Coordinates of C-alpha atoms and ligand atoms in Angstrom, one line a residue:
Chain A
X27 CA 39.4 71.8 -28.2
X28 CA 40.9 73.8 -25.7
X29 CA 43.8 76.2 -26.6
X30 CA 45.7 77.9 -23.6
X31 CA 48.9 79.8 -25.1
X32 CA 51.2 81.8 -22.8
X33 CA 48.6 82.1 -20.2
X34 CA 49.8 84.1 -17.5
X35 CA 47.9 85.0 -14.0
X36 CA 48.9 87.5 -11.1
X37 CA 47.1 88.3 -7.5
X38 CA 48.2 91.1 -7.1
X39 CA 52.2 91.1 -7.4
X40 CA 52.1 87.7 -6.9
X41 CA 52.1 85.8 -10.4
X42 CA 50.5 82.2 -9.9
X43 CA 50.7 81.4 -13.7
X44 CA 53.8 82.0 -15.7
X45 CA 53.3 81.4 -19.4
X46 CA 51.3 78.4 -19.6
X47 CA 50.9 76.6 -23.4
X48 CA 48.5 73.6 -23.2
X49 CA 46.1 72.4 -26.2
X50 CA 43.3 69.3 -24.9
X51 CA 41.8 68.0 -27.8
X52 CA 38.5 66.2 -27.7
X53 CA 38.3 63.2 -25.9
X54 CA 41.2 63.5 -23.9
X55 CA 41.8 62.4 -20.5
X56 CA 44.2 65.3 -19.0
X57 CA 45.2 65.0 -15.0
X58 CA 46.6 67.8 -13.5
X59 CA 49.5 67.2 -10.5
X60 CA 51.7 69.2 -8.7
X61 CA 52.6 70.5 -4.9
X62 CA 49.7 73.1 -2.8
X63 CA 50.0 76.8 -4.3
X64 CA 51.4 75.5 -7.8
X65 CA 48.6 77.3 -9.2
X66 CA 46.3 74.0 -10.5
X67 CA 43.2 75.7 -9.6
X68 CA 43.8 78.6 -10.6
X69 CA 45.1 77.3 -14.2
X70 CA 40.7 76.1 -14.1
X71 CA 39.2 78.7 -13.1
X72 CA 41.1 80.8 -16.0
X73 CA 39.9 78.2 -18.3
X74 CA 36.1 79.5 -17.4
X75 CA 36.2 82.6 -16.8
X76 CA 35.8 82.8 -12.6
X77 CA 39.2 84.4 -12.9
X78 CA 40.8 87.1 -15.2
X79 CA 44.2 86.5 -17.0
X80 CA 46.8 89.4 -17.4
X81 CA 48.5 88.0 -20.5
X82 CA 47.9 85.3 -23.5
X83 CA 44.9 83.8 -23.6
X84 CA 42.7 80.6 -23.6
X85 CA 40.5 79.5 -26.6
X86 CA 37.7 77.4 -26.2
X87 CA 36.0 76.1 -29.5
X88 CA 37.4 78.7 -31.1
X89 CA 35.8 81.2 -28.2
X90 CA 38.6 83.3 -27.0
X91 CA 37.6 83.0 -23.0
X92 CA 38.8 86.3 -21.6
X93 CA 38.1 88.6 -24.7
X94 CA 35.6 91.5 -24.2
X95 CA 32.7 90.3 -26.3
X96 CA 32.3 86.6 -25.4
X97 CA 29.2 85.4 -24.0
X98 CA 30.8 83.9 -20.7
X99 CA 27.8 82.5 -19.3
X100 CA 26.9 80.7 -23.1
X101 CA 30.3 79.6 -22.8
X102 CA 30.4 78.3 -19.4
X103 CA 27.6 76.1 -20.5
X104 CA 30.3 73.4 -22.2
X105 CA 32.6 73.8 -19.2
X106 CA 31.6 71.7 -16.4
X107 CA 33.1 72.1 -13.2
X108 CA 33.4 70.0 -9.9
X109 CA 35.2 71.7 -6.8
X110 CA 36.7 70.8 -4.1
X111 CA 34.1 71.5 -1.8
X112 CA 31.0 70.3 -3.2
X113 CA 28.6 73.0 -2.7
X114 CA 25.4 71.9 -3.7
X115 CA 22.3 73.8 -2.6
X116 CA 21.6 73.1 0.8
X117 CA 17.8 74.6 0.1
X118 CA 16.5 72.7 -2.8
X119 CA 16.3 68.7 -3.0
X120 CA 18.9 66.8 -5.3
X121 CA 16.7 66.7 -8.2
X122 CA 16.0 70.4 -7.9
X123 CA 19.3 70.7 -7.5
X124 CA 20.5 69.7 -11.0
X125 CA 17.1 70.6 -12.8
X126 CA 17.7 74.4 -11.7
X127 CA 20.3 75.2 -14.1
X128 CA 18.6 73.6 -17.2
X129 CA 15.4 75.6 -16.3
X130 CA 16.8 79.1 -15.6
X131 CA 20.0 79.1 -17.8
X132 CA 19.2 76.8 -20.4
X133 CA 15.3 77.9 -20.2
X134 CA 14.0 74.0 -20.3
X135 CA 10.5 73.4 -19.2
X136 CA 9.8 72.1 -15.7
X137 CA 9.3 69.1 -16.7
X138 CA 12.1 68.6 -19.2
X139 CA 14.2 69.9 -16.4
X140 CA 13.4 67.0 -14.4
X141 CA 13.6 64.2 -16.8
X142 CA 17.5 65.9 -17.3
X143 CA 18.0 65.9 -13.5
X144 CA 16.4 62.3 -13.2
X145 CA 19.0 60.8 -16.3
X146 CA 22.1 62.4 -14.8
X147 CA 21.0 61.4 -11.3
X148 CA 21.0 57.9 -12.7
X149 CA 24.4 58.2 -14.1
X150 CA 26.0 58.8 -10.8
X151 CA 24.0 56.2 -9.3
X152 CA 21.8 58.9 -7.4
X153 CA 18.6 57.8 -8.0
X154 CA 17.3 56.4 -5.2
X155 CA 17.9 59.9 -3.7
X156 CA 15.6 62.3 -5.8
X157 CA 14.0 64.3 -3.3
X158 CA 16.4 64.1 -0.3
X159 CA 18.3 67.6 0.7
X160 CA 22.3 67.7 0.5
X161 CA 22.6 67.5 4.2
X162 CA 20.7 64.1 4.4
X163 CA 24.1 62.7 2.0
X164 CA 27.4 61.9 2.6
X165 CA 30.1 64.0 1.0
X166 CA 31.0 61.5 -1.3
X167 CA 27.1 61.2 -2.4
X168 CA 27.2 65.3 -2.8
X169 CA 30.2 65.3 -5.0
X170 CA 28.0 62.8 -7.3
X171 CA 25.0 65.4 -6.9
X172 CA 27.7 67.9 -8.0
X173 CA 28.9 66.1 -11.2
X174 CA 25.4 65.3 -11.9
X175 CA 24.9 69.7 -11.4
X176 CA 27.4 69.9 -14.2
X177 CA 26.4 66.9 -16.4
X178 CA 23.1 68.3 -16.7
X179 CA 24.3 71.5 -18.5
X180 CA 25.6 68.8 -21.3
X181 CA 28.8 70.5 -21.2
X182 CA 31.6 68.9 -23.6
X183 CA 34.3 69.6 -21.0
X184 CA 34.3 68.7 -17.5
X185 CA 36.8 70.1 -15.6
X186 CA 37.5 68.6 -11.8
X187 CA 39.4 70.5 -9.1
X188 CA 40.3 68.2 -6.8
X189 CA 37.1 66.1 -6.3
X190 CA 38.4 64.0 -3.8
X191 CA 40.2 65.7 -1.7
X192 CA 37.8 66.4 0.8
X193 CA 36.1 63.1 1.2
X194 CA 36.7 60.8 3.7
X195 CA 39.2 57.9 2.7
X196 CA 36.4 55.4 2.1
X197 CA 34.3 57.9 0.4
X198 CA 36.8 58.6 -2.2
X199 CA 36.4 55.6 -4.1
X200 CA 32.6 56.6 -5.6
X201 CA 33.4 59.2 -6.9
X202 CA 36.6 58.1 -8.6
X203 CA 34.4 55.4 -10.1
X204 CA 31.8 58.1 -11.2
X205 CA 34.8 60.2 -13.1
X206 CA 36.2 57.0 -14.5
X207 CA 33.0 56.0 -16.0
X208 CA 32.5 59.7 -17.7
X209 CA 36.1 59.1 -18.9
X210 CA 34.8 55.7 -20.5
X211 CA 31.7 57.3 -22.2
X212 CA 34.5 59.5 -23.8
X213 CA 33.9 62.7 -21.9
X214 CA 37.1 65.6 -22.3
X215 CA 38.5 66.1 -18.8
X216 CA 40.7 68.0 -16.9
X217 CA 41.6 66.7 -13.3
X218 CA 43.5 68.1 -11.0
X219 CA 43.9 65.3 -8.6
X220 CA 46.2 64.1 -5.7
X221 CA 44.9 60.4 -6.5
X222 CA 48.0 59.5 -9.0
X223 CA 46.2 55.9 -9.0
X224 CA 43.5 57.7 -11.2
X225 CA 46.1 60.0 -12.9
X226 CA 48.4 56.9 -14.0
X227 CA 45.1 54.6 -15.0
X228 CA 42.9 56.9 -16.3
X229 CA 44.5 59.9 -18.3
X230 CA 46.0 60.1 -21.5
X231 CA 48.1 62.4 -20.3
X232 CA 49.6 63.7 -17.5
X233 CA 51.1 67.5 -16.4
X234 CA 53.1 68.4 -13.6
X235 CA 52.8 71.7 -12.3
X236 CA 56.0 73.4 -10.3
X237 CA 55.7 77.0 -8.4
X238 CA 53.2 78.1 -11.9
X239 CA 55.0 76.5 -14.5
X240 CA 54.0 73.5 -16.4
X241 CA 56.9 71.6 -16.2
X242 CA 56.2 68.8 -17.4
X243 CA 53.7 67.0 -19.8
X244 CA 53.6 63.1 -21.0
X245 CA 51.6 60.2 -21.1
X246 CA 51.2 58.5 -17.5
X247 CA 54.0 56.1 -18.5
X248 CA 56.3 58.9 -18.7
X249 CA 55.3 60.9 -16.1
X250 CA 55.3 57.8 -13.3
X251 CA 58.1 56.0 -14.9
X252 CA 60.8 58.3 -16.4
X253 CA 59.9 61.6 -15.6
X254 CA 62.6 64.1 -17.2
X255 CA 62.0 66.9 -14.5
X256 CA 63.7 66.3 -11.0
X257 CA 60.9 68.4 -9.6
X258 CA 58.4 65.6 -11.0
X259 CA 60.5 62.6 -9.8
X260 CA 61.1 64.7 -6.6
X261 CA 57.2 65.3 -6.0
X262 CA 56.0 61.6 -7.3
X263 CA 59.0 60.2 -4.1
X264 CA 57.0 62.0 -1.7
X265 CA 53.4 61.7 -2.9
X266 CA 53.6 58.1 -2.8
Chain B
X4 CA -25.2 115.7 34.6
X5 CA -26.4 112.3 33.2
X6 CA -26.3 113.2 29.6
X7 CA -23.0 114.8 29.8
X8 CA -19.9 112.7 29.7
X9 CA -17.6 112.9 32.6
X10 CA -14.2 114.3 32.3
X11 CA -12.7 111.4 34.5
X12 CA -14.7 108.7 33.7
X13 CA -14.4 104.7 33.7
X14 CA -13.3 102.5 30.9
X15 CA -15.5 101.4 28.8
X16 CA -16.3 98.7 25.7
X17 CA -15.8 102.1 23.2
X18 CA -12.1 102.1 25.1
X19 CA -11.4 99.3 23.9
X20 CA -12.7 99.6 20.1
X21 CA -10.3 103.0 20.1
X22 CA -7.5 100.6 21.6
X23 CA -7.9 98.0 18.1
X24 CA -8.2 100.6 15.9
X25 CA -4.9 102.6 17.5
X26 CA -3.4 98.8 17.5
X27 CA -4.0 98.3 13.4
X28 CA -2.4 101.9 13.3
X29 CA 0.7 100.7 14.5
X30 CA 0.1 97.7 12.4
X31 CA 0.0 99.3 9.4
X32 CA 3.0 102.3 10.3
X33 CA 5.1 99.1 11.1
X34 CA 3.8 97.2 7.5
X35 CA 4.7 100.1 5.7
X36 CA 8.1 101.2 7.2
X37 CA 9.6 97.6 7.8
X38 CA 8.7 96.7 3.8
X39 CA 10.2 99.9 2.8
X40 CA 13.3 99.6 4.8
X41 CA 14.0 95.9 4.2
X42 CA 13.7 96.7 0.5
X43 CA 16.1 99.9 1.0
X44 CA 18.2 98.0 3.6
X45 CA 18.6 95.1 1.5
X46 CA 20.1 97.7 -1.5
X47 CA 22.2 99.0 0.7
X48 CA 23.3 96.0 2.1
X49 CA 24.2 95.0 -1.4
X50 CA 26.1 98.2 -1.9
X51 CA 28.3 98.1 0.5
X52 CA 29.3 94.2 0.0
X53 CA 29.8 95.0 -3.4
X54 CA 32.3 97.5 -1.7
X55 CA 31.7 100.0 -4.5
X56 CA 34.3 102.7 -2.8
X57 CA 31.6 105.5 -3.1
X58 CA 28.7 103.8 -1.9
X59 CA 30.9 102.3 1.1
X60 CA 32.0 106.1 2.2
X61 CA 28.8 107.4 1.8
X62 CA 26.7 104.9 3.4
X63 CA 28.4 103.8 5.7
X64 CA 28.7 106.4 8.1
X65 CA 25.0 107.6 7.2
X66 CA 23.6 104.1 8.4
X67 CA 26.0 104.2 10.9
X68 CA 24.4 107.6 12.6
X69 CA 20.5 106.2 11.9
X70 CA 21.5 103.2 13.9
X71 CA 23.3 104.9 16.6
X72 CA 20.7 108.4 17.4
X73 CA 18.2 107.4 19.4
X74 CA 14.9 107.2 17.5
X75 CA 13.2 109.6 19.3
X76 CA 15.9 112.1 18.9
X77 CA 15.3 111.2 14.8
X78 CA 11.9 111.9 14.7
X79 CA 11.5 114.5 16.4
X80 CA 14.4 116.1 14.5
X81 CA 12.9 115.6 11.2
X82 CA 9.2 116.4 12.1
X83 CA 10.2 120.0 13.0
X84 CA 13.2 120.4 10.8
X85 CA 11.6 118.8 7.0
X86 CA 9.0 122.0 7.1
X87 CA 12.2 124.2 6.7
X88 CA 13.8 122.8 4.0
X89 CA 9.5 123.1 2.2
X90 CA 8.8 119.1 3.4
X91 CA 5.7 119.8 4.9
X92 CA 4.5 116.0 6.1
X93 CA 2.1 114.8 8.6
X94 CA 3.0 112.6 11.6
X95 CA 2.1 109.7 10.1
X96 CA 4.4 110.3 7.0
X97 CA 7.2 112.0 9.4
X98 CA 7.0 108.2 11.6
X99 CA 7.2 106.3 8.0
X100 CA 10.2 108.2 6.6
X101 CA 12.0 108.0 10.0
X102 CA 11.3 104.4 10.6
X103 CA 11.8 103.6 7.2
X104 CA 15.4 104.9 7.3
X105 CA 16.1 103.4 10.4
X106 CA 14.9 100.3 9.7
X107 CA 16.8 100.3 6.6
X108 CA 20.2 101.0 8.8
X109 CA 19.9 98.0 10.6
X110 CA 18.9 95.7 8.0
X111 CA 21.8 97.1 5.7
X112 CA 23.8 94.8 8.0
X113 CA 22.0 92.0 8.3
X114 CA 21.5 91.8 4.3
X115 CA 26.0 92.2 3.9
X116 CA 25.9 89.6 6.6
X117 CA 23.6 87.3 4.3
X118 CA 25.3 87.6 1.0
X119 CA 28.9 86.9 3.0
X120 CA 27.0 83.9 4.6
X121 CA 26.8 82.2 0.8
X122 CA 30.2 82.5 0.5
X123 CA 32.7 82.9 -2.4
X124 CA 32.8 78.9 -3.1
X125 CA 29.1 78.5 -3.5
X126 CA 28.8 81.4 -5.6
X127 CA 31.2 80.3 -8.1
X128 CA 30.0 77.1 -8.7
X129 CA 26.4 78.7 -9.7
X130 CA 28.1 80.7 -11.9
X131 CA 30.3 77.8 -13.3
X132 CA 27.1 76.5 -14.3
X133 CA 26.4 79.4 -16.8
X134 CA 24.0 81.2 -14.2
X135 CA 24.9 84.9 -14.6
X136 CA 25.2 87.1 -12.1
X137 CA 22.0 88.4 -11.2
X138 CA 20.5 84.6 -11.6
X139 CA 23.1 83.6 -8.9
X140 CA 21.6 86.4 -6.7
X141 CA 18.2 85.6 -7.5
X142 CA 18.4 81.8 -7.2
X143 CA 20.9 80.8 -5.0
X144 CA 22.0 84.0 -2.9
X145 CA 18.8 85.0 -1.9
X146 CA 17.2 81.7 -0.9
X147 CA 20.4 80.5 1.2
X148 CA 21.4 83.7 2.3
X149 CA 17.6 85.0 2.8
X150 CA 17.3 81.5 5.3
X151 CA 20.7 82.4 6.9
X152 CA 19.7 85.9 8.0
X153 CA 15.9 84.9 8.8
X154 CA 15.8 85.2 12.5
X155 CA 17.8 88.4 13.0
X156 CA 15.5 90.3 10.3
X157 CA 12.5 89.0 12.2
X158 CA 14.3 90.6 15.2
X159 CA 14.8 93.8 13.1
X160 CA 11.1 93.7 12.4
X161 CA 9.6 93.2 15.6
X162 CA 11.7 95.7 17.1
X163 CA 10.8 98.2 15.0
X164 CA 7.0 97.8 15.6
X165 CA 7.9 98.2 19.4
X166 CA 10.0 101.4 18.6
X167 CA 7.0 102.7 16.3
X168 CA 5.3 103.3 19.8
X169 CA 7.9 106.4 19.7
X170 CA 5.5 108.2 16.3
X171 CA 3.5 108.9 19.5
X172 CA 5.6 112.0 20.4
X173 CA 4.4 113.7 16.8
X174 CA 0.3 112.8 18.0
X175 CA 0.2 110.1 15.6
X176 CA -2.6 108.5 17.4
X177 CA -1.3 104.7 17.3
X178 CA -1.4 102.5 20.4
X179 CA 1.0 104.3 22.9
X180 CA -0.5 107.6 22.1
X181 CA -4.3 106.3 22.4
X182 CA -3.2 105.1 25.8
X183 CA -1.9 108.2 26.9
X184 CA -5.3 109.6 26.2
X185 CA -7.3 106.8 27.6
X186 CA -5.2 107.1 30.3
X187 CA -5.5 111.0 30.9
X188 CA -8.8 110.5 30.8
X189 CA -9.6 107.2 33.0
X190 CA -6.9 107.9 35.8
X191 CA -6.0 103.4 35.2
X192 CA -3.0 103.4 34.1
X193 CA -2.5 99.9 35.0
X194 CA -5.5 98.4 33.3
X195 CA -4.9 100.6 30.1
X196 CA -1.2 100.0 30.0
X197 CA -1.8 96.4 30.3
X198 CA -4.5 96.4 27.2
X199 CA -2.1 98.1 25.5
X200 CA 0.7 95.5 26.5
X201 CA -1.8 92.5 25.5
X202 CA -2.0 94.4 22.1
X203 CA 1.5 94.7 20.9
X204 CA 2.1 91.0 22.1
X205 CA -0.9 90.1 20.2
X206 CA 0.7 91.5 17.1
X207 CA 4.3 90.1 17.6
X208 CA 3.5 86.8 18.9
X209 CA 2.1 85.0 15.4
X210 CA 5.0 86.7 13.4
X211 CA 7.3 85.1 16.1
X212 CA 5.5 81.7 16.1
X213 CA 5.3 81.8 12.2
X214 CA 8.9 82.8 11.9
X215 CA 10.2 79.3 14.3
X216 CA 7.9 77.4 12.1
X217 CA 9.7 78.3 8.5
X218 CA 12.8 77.8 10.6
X219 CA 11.7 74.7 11.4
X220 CA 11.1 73.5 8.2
X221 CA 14.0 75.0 6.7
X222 CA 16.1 73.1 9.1
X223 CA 14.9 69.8 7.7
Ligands
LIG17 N1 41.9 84.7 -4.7 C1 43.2 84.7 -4.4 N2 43.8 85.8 -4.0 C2 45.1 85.8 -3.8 N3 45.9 84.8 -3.9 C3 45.4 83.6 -4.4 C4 44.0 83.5 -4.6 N4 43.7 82.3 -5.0 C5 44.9 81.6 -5.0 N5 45.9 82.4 -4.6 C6 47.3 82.0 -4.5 O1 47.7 81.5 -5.8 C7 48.6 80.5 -5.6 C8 48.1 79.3 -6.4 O2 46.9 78.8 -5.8 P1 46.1 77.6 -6.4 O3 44.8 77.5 -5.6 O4 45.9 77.7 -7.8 O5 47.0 76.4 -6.1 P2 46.8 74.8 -6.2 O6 47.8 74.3 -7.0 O7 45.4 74.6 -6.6 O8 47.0 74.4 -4.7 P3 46.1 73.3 -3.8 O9 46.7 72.0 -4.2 O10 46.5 73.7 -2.4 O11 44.7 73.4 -4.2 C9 48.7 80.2 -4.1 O12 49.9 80.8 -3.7 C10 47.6 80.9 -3.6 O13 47.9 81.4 -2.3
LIG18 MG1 43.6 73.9 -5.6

């Protein structure tokens, strides 16, 4: 489970959080919408760790996040994350791509490295491209090598910022399917997505972020139906 | 007069062993210095991107003067100046200190340039993976950064095995200064300069052959 309560995040003088209370349970299927510079990265990175909070906090398993004695990097370990830009290693093959973490972090064997890189290369329907080098795929093929970097850590949580975002239009589609199939295998996500066809079909819930508020929360039907905030029903008009 | 050796005379096949062995001189002046001062360089390098404010005020301006003195100024500097403050060091150690440092001033800025070339993006998502910091230098930094930077350290390195020609103004006996002497003594400039010339390119050319090969290959 993952706890945030009155979470709030500054750059500088600039606050980009302001009081956030969310609880995901186990399981759930959470996508995260809302205009440019509403702070929906920012609310994942807080979640792991790649960016301090000033105030409240967020609990993970009963690991407070941001307190001074937590293991980050142990903790990390549950939180899978998928960015925007896919950044996979441009100097090791796919396979050594995903089997690095398991060896170094998680101190597998080389060879029980690969067999983990050659499962979750599988899963995202990778494997006919064990040994070729990022810049012999296609974005969309990368962002599958990138959820496959994270699936091999066997995190509980995945969290997704923006997956699609960068793909070309007809790229966008493999990797949706790849996140819908995680979310079928029962896999606890986070998205923060512009494709409101995957928010509306695929999440349990959905949260609308406004200027670093959460201004809304509810399941899909609520959100894309009868949305209570007129920022939310004001955003979906123009989105679509 | 036969048994005696002339003062002026011809170049001969001994010439040319005193040539090699001046040539694995420089060879081994340039080994020591360019290993050094890739190894300082690169902590300095890492220093100053890591823009811890001391390090950055303090470096900074010290690699900046090592790179902008001319070398020759530098060594000659220290060689006569370390005996005064009780450093009392031959040429050969003066040369390795001063081309050490200098070395190490111009690959301080190569190495920020190669952590920068990773970027913030990449870096994150190793350590969203549970790698912890030093594991993201180790494994992902220096390998894509190391790549990134390849060809301008080889052009650090080979330029500073030209430049160790300067130890010759100590009397480190390496190439330039054997040719002087050959020289001095043969009255053929041309054909001793040109030995030497064949030397030096004879040490650079393989590193710069072997370098555009791993390029190469990198490159996919
Ligand atoms: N490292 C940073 N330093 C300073 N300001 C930042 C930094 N990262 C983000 N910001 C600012 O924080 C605000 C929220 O950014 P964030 O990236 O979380 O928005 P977002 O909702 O993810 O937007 P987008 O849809 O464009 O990705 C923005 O105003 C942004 O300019
Ligand atoms: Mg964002």
């Amino acid at each position: 489970m993952i706890e945030i309560r009155s979470l709030e995040k500054y750059f500088g003088a600039l606050q980009v959080l302001k009081g956030i209370d969310l609880t995901v349970e186990k399981g759930e299927v959470l996508s995260v919408i809302g205009a440019s510079g509403s702070g929906k990265s920012t609310l994942l990175y807080c979640i792991n760790g790649l960016e301090p909070i000033q105030k409240g906090s967020v609990v993970v398993d009963g690991t407070n996040v941001h307190a001074k004695g937590t293991d980050i990097n142990k903790l990390r370990q549950k939180l899978g994350m998928v960015f925007q830009q896919w950044n996979s290693f441009p100097h090791l093959t796919a396979l050594e791509n995903v089997a690095l973490a398991p060896r170094i972090v998680k101190g597998k064997s080389r060879s029980e490295a690969r067999d983990i890189a050659e499962k979750q290369l599988l899963h995202v329907g990778l494997d006919d491209k064990l040994n070729a080098y990022p810049s012999a795929l296609s974005g969309g093929q990368q962002q599958r090598l990138a959820i496959a970097r994270a699936l091999a850590m066997e995190p509980t949580y995945m969290l997704f910022d923006e997956a699609t975002s960068a793909l070309d239009p007809e790229l966008v589609g493999e990797v949706l399917d790849t996140m819908r199939l995680l979310a079928e295998e029962g896999m606890t996500m986070i998205c923060v997505t512009h494709e409101m066809g995957f928010a509306r079909d695929v999440s349990d819930r959905v949260a609308y972020f406004h200027q670093g508020v959460m201004e809304e929360i509810g399941p899909p039907e609520q959100i894309f139906g009868e949305a209570k905030s007129e920022h939310t029903r004001k955003f979906l008009a123009n989105v679509r | 007069m036969t048994e005696t050796i002339d003062f002026f005379s011809g170049f001969g096949a001994n010439d040319l062993w005193f040539l090699a062995e001046a040539a694995l001189r420089t060879l081994w002046i340039s080994i020591l210095s360019i290993a050094a001062g890739t190894f300082l360089g690169a902590l300095c390098g890492w220093l100053i991107y890591e823009g811890k404010i001391w390090a950055t005020l303090t470096l900074t301006p010290v690699l900046d003067i090592f790179r902008s003195v001319p070398l020759i100024i530098q060594l000659v500097l220290f060689y006569n100046f370390a005996p005064i403050v009780g450093l009392n060091l031959d040429p050969f150690a003066s040369g390795v200190v001063i081309l050490t440092i200098y070395t190490a001033a111009l690959v301080a800025n190569v190495a920020r340039g190669g952590i920068e070339a990773v970027g913030r993006p990449m870096r994150r998502a190793a350590r969203s993976l549970g790698m912890s910091y030093w594991q993201d230098m180790r494994y992902v930094v220096l390998p894509i950064g190391g790549r990134a930077i390849f060809p301008s350290w080889i052009g650090v390195a080979l330029g500073v095995m030209k430049d160790s020609a300067l130890v010759s103004v100590l009397g480190y006996v390496e190439l330039l200064k054997a040719s002087q002497i050959l020289i001095t003594r043969t009255q053929e400039p041309f054909l001793i300069l040109s030995i030497a010339g064949a030397f030096y390119f004879a040490l650079s050319f393989p590193i710069s052959r072997y370098a555009a090969k791993l390029e190469e290959r990198w490159a996919q």
